[in-house]
C-alpha cells in the first residue's frame, strides 16, 4: 500500500519556492490502479517522485506498506525502493545493446554479492514476466527491433522484477496511438490485479479512465477530487 499524508514538495524558484505538490493525501490500495490526471505542470511527475521516494517531501509523510519513507536515511530509502517499488518512466530507457530478456536481468548482474547464485532464478523470473506481458517470442530482440508498445511492455516487465508492492507508472501511453495506448493501460490493470500491486498511473488521456479502479485530478499541485 502507498499512502501520501499531507505531502508537500517545493522547488527553488528565484527568491521563493514553487509549490509542486501541495499537501496531497492519497492512498493507493493493493490490486487497484489509481489514475492521476491533470494538466501539464500540475505536479503529477513530482508526486510520483515523492511516492517513489526519489525526493523527500518538505513536509508530510510518504508511507510504503505503513513505513514512513521520509524518515529513512538515503541508503535505507534506496533499499525500500529496490524491494518494494517498481517505476515505469515515460521514456522506456532501455539499454540499446541488450535484449529484452537482458533488460530484466541486468540489474542482478550490477547488484551485490550472490549474483551468480541468483542467476537461474532471475532468468526464470524474467521469462515469466516477458510471458505475462506477451513478449515470449520477442525475448531476444534489442530495443531497435521492438515497436514503441513492445518497448513499453519490456519497461513494465522490468519494473515488476523485484515483485514490488507499489507500481508507479508515468504517462506510459504518451508515445503511442490510441489503440496501443489502451492495450498498455489494460496490461497495467491486469498485472495490478494479478500481482496485487498498489498502482499509481499518471495519464493525461481521460479516455483511459473507465479502464482503471479510481482516479484523482491534480491542479496546481493540489488534488481536486475525481
Ligand atoms: P506534470 O508531471 O504534471 O507535468 P511536474 O511535476 O513535472 O508536472 O511539474 C510541476 C511543477 O514543478 C511545474 O511548474 C514544473 O515546472 C516544476 N518543476 C518540475 N521539476 C522541477 C525541478 N526539478 N526543479 C524546479 N521546478 C520543477
Ligand atoms: Mg510529468
Short mmCIF file of N, CA, C and O in Angstrom, two decimals, residues 10-130:
data_model
loop_
_atom_site.label_atom_id
_atom_site.label_comp_id
_atom_site.label_asym_id
_atom_site.label_seq_id
_atom_site.Cartn_x
_atom_site.Cartn_y
_atom_site.Cartn_z
N UNK A 10 8.36 21.37 -2.65
CA UNK A 10 8.62 22.65 -3.31
C UNK A 10 9.98 22.58 -4.01
O UNK A 10 10.84 21.79 -3.65
N UNK A 11 10.12 23.40 -5.04
CA UNK A 11 11.40 23.56 -5.72
C UNK A 11 11.85 25.01 -5.56
O UNK A 11 11.01 25.90 -5.48
N UNK A 12 13.16 25.26 -5.56
CA UNK A 12 13.63 26.64 -5.55
C UNK A 12 13.15 27.36 -6.81
O UNK A 12 13.13 26.77 -7.89
N UNK A 13 12.76 28.61 -6.64
CA UNK A 13 12.23 29.39 -7.77
C UNK A 13 12.62 30.84 -7.55
O UNK A 13 11.88 31.60 -6.94
N UNK A 14 13.81 31.20 -8.01
CA UNK A 14 14.31 32.55 -7.74
C UNK A 14 14.46 32.76 -6.25
O UNK A 14 15.10 31.96 -5.57
N UNK A 15 13.84 33.81 -5.73
CA UNK A 15 13.93 34.11 -4.29
C UNK A 15 12.92 33.34 -3.47
O UNK A 15 12.99 33.34 -2.25
N UNK A 16 11.97 32.70 -4.15
CA UNK A 16 10.93 32.00 -3.38
C UNK A 16 10.94 30.51 -3.72
O UNK A 16 11.95 29.98 -4.21
N UNK A 17 9.87 29.81 -3.46
CA UNK A 17 9.74 28.39 -3.75
C UNK A 17 8.49 28.15 -4.57
O UNK A 17 7.47 28.78 -4.36
N UNK A 18 8.62 27.23 -5.51
CA UNK A 18 7.46 26.83 -6.30
C UNK A 18 6.86 25.59 -5.64
O UNK A 18 7.57 24.62 -5.38
N UNK A 19 5.57 25.65 -5.34
CA UNK A 19 4.92 24.51 -4.68
C UNK A 19 4.44 23.54 -5.77
O UNK A 19 3.47 23.79 -6.47
N UNK A 20 5.17 22.43 -5.93
CA UNK A 20 4.83 21.47 -6.99
C UNK A 20 3.79 20.47 -6.51
O UNK A 20 2.95 20.03 -7.30
N UNK A 21 3.86 20.09 -5.22
CA UNK A 21 2.86 19.18 -4.63
C UNK A 21 2.40 19.85 -3.33
O UNK A 21 3.22 20.16 -2.47
N UNK A 22 1.09 20.07 -3.24
CA UNK A 22 0.55 20.95 -2.20
C UNK A 22 -0.32 20.14 -1.22
O UNK A 22 -1.51 19.94 -1.47
N UNK A 23 0.30 19.67 -0.15
CA UNK A 23 -0.44 18.98 0.93
C UNK A 23 -1.35 17.87 0.40
O UNK A 23 -2.53 17.82 0.71
N UNK A 24 -0.77 17.00 -0.41
CA UNK A 24 -1.57 15.93 -1.03
C UNK A 24 -1.67 14.71 -0.11
O UNK A 24 -0.67 14.21 0.38
N UNK A 25 -2.89 14.26 0.10
CA UNK A 25 -3.15 12.99 0.79
C UNK A 25 -3.83 12.05 -0.19
O UNK A 25 -4.79 12.44 -0.86
N UNK A 26 -3.28 10.84 -0.27
CA UNK A 26 -3.72 9.92 -1.32
C UNK A 26 -3.36 8.50 -0.89
O UNK A 26 -2.28 8.28 -0.35
N UNK A 27 -4.27 7.57 -1.10
CA UNK A 27 -3.99 6.17 -0.78
C UNK A 27 -4.16 5.31 -2.02
O UNK A 27 -5.17 5.43 -2.71
N UNK A 28 -3.18 4.49 -2.32
CA UNK A 28 -3.30 3.51 -3.39
C UNK A 28 -3.29 2.13 -2.75
O UNK A 28 -2.36 1.76 -2.05
N UNK A 29 -4.37 1.37 -2.99
CA UNK A 29 -4.53 0.07 -2.33
C UNK A 29 -4.06 -1.08 -3.22
O UNK A 29 -4.12 -0.98 -4.44
N UNK A 30 -3.63 -2.18 -2.60
CA UNK A 30 -3.18 -3.34 -3.37
C UNK A 30 -4.26 -3.82 -4.35
O UNK A 30 -5.45 -3.82 -4.02
N UNK A 31 -3.83 -4.19 -5.53
CA UNK A 31 -4.75 -4.75 -6.51
C UNK A 31 -5.59 -3.71 -7.24
O UNK A 31 -6.50 -4.08 -7.98
N UNK A 32 -5.28 -2.43 -7.04
CA UNK A 32 -6.05 -1.39 -7.72
C UNK A 32 -5.12 -0.42 -8.45
O UNK A 32 -4.00 -0.18 -8.03
N UNK A 33 -5.65 0.13 -9.55
CA UNK A 33 -4.96 1.19 -10.28
C UNK A 33 -5.67 2.50 -9.99
O UNK A 33 -6.87 2.64 -10.24
N UNK A 34 -4.94 3.46 -9.45
CA UNK A 34 -5.46 4.81 -9.26
C UNK A 34 -4.83 5.71 -10.31
O UNK A 34 -3.60 5.83 -10.37
N UNK A 35 -5.68 6.29 -11.15
CA UNK A 35 -5.15 7.17 -12.19
C UNK A 35 -4.98 8.58 -11.63
O UNK A 35 -5.78 9.03 -10.80
N UNK A 36 -3.93 9.24 -12.09
CA UNK A 36 -3.63 10.60 -11.67
C UNK A 36 -3.62 11.44 -12.95
O UNK A 36 -2.80 11.22 -13.83
N UNK A 37 -4.59 12.34 -13.03
CA UNK A 37 -4.70 13.16 -14.23
C UNK A 37 -4.45 14.63 -13.86
O UNK A 37 -4.34 14.96 -12.68
N UNK A 38 -4.43 15.47 -14.86
CA UNK A 38 -4.22 16.89 -14.62
C UNK A 38 -3.40 17.51 -15.71
O UNK A 38 -2.66 16.79 -16.41
N UNK A 39 -3.49 18.82 -15.88
CA UNK A 39 -2.77 19.46 -16.97
C UNK A 39 -1.25 19.37 -16.79
O UNK A 39 -0.76 19.10 -15.70
N UNK A 40 -0.55 19.60 -17.86
CA UNK A 40 0.91 19.64 -17.84
C UNK A 40 1.36 20.68 -16.82
O UNK A 40 0.81 21.77 -16.75
N UNK A 41 2.34 20.30 -15.99
CA UNK A 41 2.86 21.22 -14.98
C UNK A 41 2.07 21.23 -13.69
O UNK A 41 2.37 22.00 -12.78
N UNK A 42 1.06 20.35 -13.57
CA UNK A 42 0.23 20.37 -12.36
C UNK A 42 0.88 19.61 -11.20
O UNK A 42 0.35 19.66 -10.08
N UNK A 43 1.99 18.92 -11.46
CA UNK A 43 2.70 18.27 -10.36
C UNK A 43 2.62 16.75 -10.33
O UNK A 43 3.06 16.12 -9.37
N UNK A 44 2.13 16.14 -11.41
CA UNK A 44 1.93 14.69 -11.43
C UNK A 44 3.27 13.94 -11.29
O UNK A 44 3.38 13.02 -10.49
N UNK A 45 4.25 14.33 -12.09
CA UNK A 45 5.54 13.63 -12.02
C UNK A 45 6.23 13.89 -10.68
O UNK A 45 6.90 13.00 -10.14
N UNK A 46 6.04 15.09 -10.14
CA UNK A 46 6.62 15.39 -8.82
C UNK A 46 6.00 14.50 -7.76
O UNK A 46 6.69 13.99 -6.88
N UNK A 47 4.69 14.30 -7.86
CA UNK A 47 4.01 13.42 -6.91
C UNK A 47 4.55 11.99 -7.03
O UNK A 47 4.80 11.32 -6.02
N UNK A 48 4.76 11.53 -8.26
CA UNK A 48 5.30 10.17 -8.44
C UNK A 48 6.72 10.07 -7.87
O UNK A 48 7.08 9.04 -7.30
N UNK A 49 7.50 11.14 -8.03
CA UNK A 49 8.87 11.13 -7.48
C UNK A 49 8.84 11.04 -5.96
O UNK A 49 9.67 10.36 -5.35
N UNK A 50 7.86 11.67 -5.33
CA UNK A 50 7.69 11.53 -3.88
C UNK A 50 7.32 10.10 -3.53
O UNK A 50 7.90 9.50 -2.63
N UNK A 51 6.33 9.57 -4.27
CA UNK A 51 5.86 8.21 -3.99
C UNK A 51 6.99 7.19 -4.22
O UNK A 51 7.07 6.18 -3.54
N UNK A 52 7.87 7.49 -5.16
CA UNK A 52 8.99 6.60 -5.47
C UNK A 52 10.13 6.74 -4.46
O UNK A 52 11.13 6.05 -4.57
N UNK A 53 9.97 7.66 -3.52
CA UNK A 53 10.99 8.01 -2.53
C UNK A 53 12.29 8.50 -3.18
O UNK A 53 13.36 8.42 -2.61
N UNK A 54 12.15 9.04 -4.39
CA UNK A 54 13.32 9.61 -5.07
C UNK A 54 13.61 11.01 -4.53
O UNK A 54 14.75 11.48 -4.57
N UNK A 55 12.56 11.69 -4.06
CA UNK A 55 12.70 13.01 -3.43
C UNK A 55 11.94 12.95 -2.11
O UNK A 55 10.90 12.30 -2.01
N UNK A 56 12.49 13.62 -1.10
CA UNK A 56 11.79 13.72 0.18
C UNK A 56 10.83 14.89 0.16
O UNK A 56 11.16 15.95 -0.37
N UNK A 57 9.67 14.73 0.77
CA UNK A 57 8.77 15.88 0.86
C UNK A 57 9.32 16.95 1.80
O UNK A 57 10.08 16.62 2.70
N UNK A 58 8.93 18.21 1.57
CA UNK A 58 9.28 19.28 2.51
C UNK A 58 8.57 19.04 3.83
O UNK A 58 9.11 19.30 4.90
N UNK A 59 7.33 18.57 3.73
CA UNK A 59 6.57 18.20 4.92
C UNK A 59 5.57 17.12 4.55
O UNK A 59 5.33 16.87 3.36
N UNK A 60 5.00 16.49 5.55
CA UNK A 60 4.07 15.40 5.31
C UNK A 60 4.80 14.07 5.27
O UNK A 60 6.02 14.01 5.46
N UNK A 61 4.05 13.00 5.00
CA UNK A 61 4.62 11.65 5.07
C UNK A 61 4.36 10.87 3.79
O UNK A 61 3.36 11.09 3.10
N UNK A 62 5.28 9.97 3.50
CA UNK A 62 5.14 9.05 2.37
C UNK A 62 5.26 7.64 2.95
O UNK A 62 6.34 7.24 3.39
N UNK A 63 4.15 6.92 3.01
CA UNK A 63 4.14 5.62 3.68
C UNK A 63 4.08 4.49 2.65
O UNK A 63 3.18 4.44 1.82
N UNK A 64 5.08 3.61 2.74
CA UNK A 64 5.11 2.43 1.88
C UNK A 64 4.87 1.22 2.77
O UNK A 64 5.68 0.95 3.66
N UNK A 65 3.73 0.54 2.56
CA UNK A 65 3.33 -0.54 3.46
C UNK A 65 3.41 -0.09 4.91
O UNK A 65 3.90 -0.82 5.78
N UNK A 66 3.00 1.12 5.16
CA UNK A 66 2.92 1.65 6.51
C UNK A 66 4.20 2.25 7.06
O UNK A 66 4.21 2.86 8.12
N UNK A 67 5.31 2.12 6.32
CA UNK A 67 6.58 2.64 6.79
C UNK A 67 6.85 4.02 6.18
O UNK A 67 6.72 4.20 4.97
N UNK A 68 7.21 4.97 7.03
CA UNK A 68 7.40 6.35 6.57
C UNK A 68 8.77 6.50 5.89
O UNK A 68 9.81 6.54 6.54
N UNK A 69 8.72 6.59 4.56
CA UNK A 69 9.97 6.68 3.80
C UNK A 69 10.69 7.99 4.04
O UNK A 69 11.91 8.08 3.92
N UNK A 70 9.94 9.05 4.38
CA UNK A 70 10.55 10.36 4.57
C UNK A 70 11.52 10.36 5.75
O UNK A 70 12.42 11.18 5.81
N UNK A 71 11.33 9.40 6.66
CA UNK A 71 12.20 9.36 7.84
C UNK A 71 13.44 8.49 7.64
O UNK A 71 14.29 8.41 8.52
N UNK A 72 13.57 7.84 6.50
CA UNK A 72 14.68 6.91 6.29
C UNK A 72 15.94 7.62 5.80
O UNK A 72 15.87 8.66 5.15
N UNK A 73 17.09 7.04 6.09
CA UNK A 73 18.34 7.53 5.52
C UNK A 73 18.31 7.26 4.02
O UNK A 73 17.55 6.40 3.55
N UNK A 74 19.14 7.97 3.24
CA UNK A 74 19.17 7.71 1.79
C UNK A 74 19.44 6.24 1.46
O UNK A 74 18.83 5.69 0.55
N UNK A 75 20.31 5.59 2.23
CA UNK A 75 20.62 4.18 1.96
C UNK A 75 19.41 3.29 2.23
O UNK A 75 19.09 2.39 1.44
N UNK A 76 18.72 3.55 3.34
CA UNK A 76 17.54 2.74 3.67
C UNK A 76 16.40 3.01 2.68
O UNK A 76 15.65 2.10 2.33
N UNK A 77 16.29 4.27 2.24
CA UNK A 77 15.27 4.60 1.25
C UNK A 77 15.56 3.87 -0.06
O UNK A 77 14.65 3.37 -0.73
N UNK A 78 16.82 3.77 -0.42
CA UNK A 78 17.21 3.07 -1.66
C UNK A 78 16.83 1.59 -1.55
O UNK A 78 16.36 0.99 -2.52
N UNK A 79 17.05 1.00 -0.37
CA UNK A 79 16.71 -0.40 -0.18
C UNK A 79 15.20 -0.62 -0.26
O UNK A 79 14.72 -1.55 -0.92
N UNK A 80 14.46 0.28 0.39
CA UNK A 80 12.99 0.21 0.34
C UNK A 80 12.51 0.29 -1.10
O UNK A 80 11.63 -0.45 -1.55
N UNK A 81 13.11 1.21 -1.85
CA UNK A 81 12.74 1.42 -3.25
C UNK A 81 13.01 0.15 -4.06
O UNK A 81 12.18 -0.30 -4.84
N UNK A 82 14.19 -0.44 -3.83
CA UNK A 82 14.58 -1.64 -4.60
C UNK A 82 13.64 -2.80 -4.28
O UNK A 82 13.27 -3.56 -5.17
N UNK A 83 13.25 -2.92 -3.02
CA UNK A 83 12.45 -4.09 -2.61
C UNK A 83 10.97 -3.93 -2.88
O UNK A 83 10.27 -4.91 -3.11
N UNK A 84 10.47 -2.68 -2.80
CA UNK A 84 9.01 -2.54 -2.76
C UNK A 84 8.41 -1.71 -3.87
O UNK A 84 7.19 -1.69 -4.03
N UNK A 85 9.24 -0.98 -4.62
CA UNK A 85 8.66 -0.02 -5.56
C UNK A 85 9.16 -0.29 -6.98
O UNK A 85 10.36 -0.40 -7.21
N UNK A 86 8.21 -0.41 -7.90
CA UNK A 86 8.56 -0.53 -9.32
C UNK A 86 8.16 0.76 -10.01
O UNK A 86 7.07 1.27 -9.78
N UNK A 87 9.05 1.30 -10.84
CA UNK A 87 8.76 2.56 -11.51
C UNK A 87 8.86 2.39 -13.02
O UNK A 87 9.83 1.82 -13.52
N UNK A 88 7.85 2.87 -13.72
CA UNK A 88 7.85 2.88 -15.18
C UNK A 88 7.83 4.34 -15.62
O UNK A 88 6.82 5.02 -15.47
N UNK A 89 8.95 4.81 -16.12
CA UNK A 89 9.01 6.19 -16.56
C UNK A 89 8.45 6.33 -17.97
O UNK A 89 8.32 5.35 -18.70
N UNK A 90 8.18 7.58 -18.31
CA UNK A 90 7.60 7.93 -19.60
C UNK A 90 8.43 7.36 -20.76
O UNK A 90 7.91 6.75 -21.67
N UNK A 91 9.72 7.58 -20.69
CA UNK A 91 10.63 7.02 -21.68
C UNK A 91 11.07 5.65 -21.18
O UNK A 91 11.37 5.50 -20.00
N UNK A 92 11.11 4.67 -22.07
CA UNK A 92 11.41 3.32 -21.63
C UNK A 92 12.83 3.19 -21.09
O UNK A 92 13.11 2.34 -20.25
N UNK A 93 13.77 4.05 -21.55
CA UNK A 93 15.14 4.00 -21.05
C UNK A 93 15.74 2.60 -21.08
O UNK A 93 16.36 2.15 -20.12
N UNK A 94 15.53 1.91 -22.19
CA UNK A 94 16.15 0.59 -22.34
C UNK A 94 17.58 0.77 -22.83
O UNK A 94 17.90 1.75 -23.50
N UNK A 95 18.43 -0.18 -22.48
CA UNK A 95 19.82 -0.11 -22.91
C UNK A 95 19.91 -0.67 -24.33
O UNK A 95 19.50 -1.79 -24.58
N UNK A 96 20.45 0.12 -25.28
CA UNK A 96 20.38 -0.24 -26.70
C UNK A 96 21.02 -1.57 -27.04
O UNK A 96 20.56 -2.27 -27.95
N UNK A 97 22.06 -1.97 -26.29
CA UNK A 97 22.80 -3.17 -26.68
C UNK A 97 22.23 -4.45 -26.06
O UNK A 97 22.70 -5.54 -26.35
N UNK A 98 21.22 -4.33 -25.22
CA UNK A 98 20.72 -5.52 -24.52
C UNK A 98 19.41 -6.02 -25.11
O UNK A 98 18.58 -5.24 -25.59
N UNK A 99 19.23 -7.35 -25.05
CA UNK A 99 17.96 -7.94 -25.48
C UNK A 99 16.88 -7.64 -24.43
O UNK A 99 17.18 -7.23 -23.31
N UNK A 100 15.62 -7.90 -24.82
CA UNK A 100 14.51 -7.70 -23.89
C UNK A 100 14.76 -8.47 -22.60
O UNK A 100 14.59 -7.95 -21.49
N UNK A 101 15.18 -9.72 -22.75
CA UNK A 101 15.43 -10.56 -21.57
C UNK A 101 16.55 -9.97 -20.70
O UNK A 101 16.45 -9.90 -19.47
N UNK A 102 17.60 -9.49 -21.35
CA UNK A 102 18.73 -8.93 -20.59
C UNK A 102 18.36 -7.62 -19.88
O UNK A 102 18.94 -7.29 -18.84
N UNK A 103 17.40 -6.87 -20.47
CA UNK A 103 16.97 -5.63 -19.79
C UNK A 103 16.45 -5.96 -18.39
O UNK A 103 16.59 -5.17 -17.47
N UNK A 104 15.85 -7.16 -18.27
CA UNK A 104 15.25 -7.54 -17.00
C UNK A 104 16.27 -8.15 -16.03
O UNK A 104 16.08 -8.08 -14.82
N UNK A 105 17.31 -8.76 -16.57
CA UNK A 105 18.25 -9.47 -15.70
C UNK A 105 19.49 -8.64 -15.35
O UNK A 105 20.22 -8.98 -14.42
N UNK A 106 19.71 -7.53 -16.07
CA UNK A 106 20.98 -6.80 -15.91
C UNK A 106 21.13 -6.24 -14.50
O UNK A 106 22.24 -6.19 -13.95
N UNK A 107 20.02 -5.85 -13.87
CA UNK A 107 20.12 -5.27 -12.52
C UNK A 107 20.75 -6.26 -11.55
O UNK A 107 21.50 -5.89 -10.67
N UNK A 108 20.44 -7.54 -11.73
CA UNK A 108 21.02 -8.55 -10.84
C UNK A 108 22.54 -8.60 -11.02
O UNK A 108 23.28 -8.74 -10.05
N UNK A 109 22.99 -8.47 -12.25
CA UNK A 109 24.44 -8.54 -12.51
C UNK A 109 25.17 -7.34 -11.91
O UNK A 109 26.33 -7.42 -11.54
N UNK A 110 24.47 -6.19 -11.85
CA UNK A 110 25.09 -4.99 -11.31
C UNK A 110 24.97 -4.96 -9.79
O UNK A 110 25.53 -4.08 -9.14
N UNK A 111 24.24 -5.90 -9.25
CA UNK A 111 23.92 -5.85 -7.82
C UNK A 111 25.04 -6.36 -6.94
O UNK A 111 26.20 -6.41 -7.34
N UNK A 112 24.65 -6.74 -5.76
CA UNK A 112 25.61 -7.09 -4.73
C UNK A 112 26.07 -8.53 -4.90
O UNK A 112 25.79 -9.17 -5.90
N UNK A 113 26.78 -9.04 -3.89
CA UNK A 113 27.26 -10.40 -3.94
C UNK A 113 26.14 -11.41 -4.12
O UNK A 113 25.00 -11.12 -3.79
N UNK A 114 26.46 -12.56 -4.66
CA UNK A 114 25.45 -13.59 -4.83
C UNK A 114 24.76 -13.54 -6.17
O UNK A 114 23.84 -14.31 -6.42
N UNK A 115 25.23 -12.65 -7.06
CA UNK A 115 24.58 -12.51 -8.35
C UNK A 115 24.59 -13.83 -9.12
O UNK A 115 23.59 -14.23 -9.71
N UNK A 116 25.72 -14.51 -9.06
CA UNK A 116 25.85 -15.75 -9.85
C UNK A 116 24.87 -16.82 -9.35
O UNK A 116 24.21 -17.49 -10.16
N UNK A 117 24.76 -16.93 -8.02
CA UNK A 117 23.84 -17.93 -7.44
C UNK A 117 22.39 -17.60 -7.79
O UNK A 117 21.57 -18.50 -7.96
N UNK A 118 22.09 -16.31 -7.88
CA UNK A 118 20.70 -15.92 -8.16
C UNK A 118 20.36 -16.02 -9.64
O UNK A 118 19.19 -15.95 -10.02
N UNK A 119 21.38 -16.16 -10.47
CA UNK A 119 21.17 -16.01 -11.92
C UNK A 119 20.05 -16.89 -12.50
O UNK A 119 19.20 -16.39 -13.23
N UNK A 120 20.02 -18.20 -12.16
CA UNK A 120 18.95 -19.04 -12.76
C UNK A 120 17.56 -18.58 -12.37
O UNK A 120 16.66 -18.51 -13.22
N UNK A 121 17.37 -18.22 -11.10
CA UNK A 121 16.05 -17.78 -10.65
C UNK A 121 15.67 -16.45 -11.30
O UNK A 121 14.51 -16.25 -11.69
N UNK A 122 16.64 -15.58 -11.45
CA UNK A 122 16.39 -14.28 -12.08
C UNK A 122 16.01 -14.48 -13.55
O UNK A 122 15.08 -13.85 -14.06
N UNK A 123 16.70 -15.40 -14.21
CA UNK A 123 16.39 -15.66 -15.62
C UNK A 123 14.99 -16.25 -15.77
O UNK A 123 14.25 -15.89 -16.69
N UNK A 124 14.61 -17.13 -14.86
CA UNK A 124 13.25 -17.70 -14.91
C UNK A 124 12.20 -16.62 -14.66
O UNK A 124 11.15 -16.58 -15.30
N UNK A 125 12.49 -15.76 -13.70
CA UNK A 125 11.56 -14.66 -13.38
C UNK A 125 11.39 -13.76 -14.61
O UNK A 125 10.29 -13.33 -14.95
N UNK A 126 12.50 -13.47 -15.30
CA UNK A 126 12.43 -12.62 -16.50
C UNK A 126 11.59 -13.30 -17.58
O UNK A 126 10.76 -12.65 -18.23
N UNK A 127 11.77 -14.60 -17.74
CA UNK A 127 10.97 -15.35 -18.72
C UNK A 127 9.49 -15.25 -18.38
O UNK A 127 8.64 -15.02 -19.24
N UNK A 128 9.18 -15.45 -17.10
CA UNK A 128 7.79 -15.44 -16.66
C UNK A 128 7.17 -14.06 -16.91
O UNK A 128 6.04 -13.96 -17.41
N UNK A 129 7.89 -13.00 -16.62
CA UNK A 129 7.34 -11.65 -16.79
C UNK A 129 7.21 -11.28 -18.26
O UNK A 129 6.23 -10.65 -18.67
N UNK A 130 8.19 -11.68 -19.08
CA UNK A 130 8.08 -11.39 -20.52
C UNK A 130 6.87 -12.11 -21.09
O UNK A 130 6.16 -11.58 -21.95
#
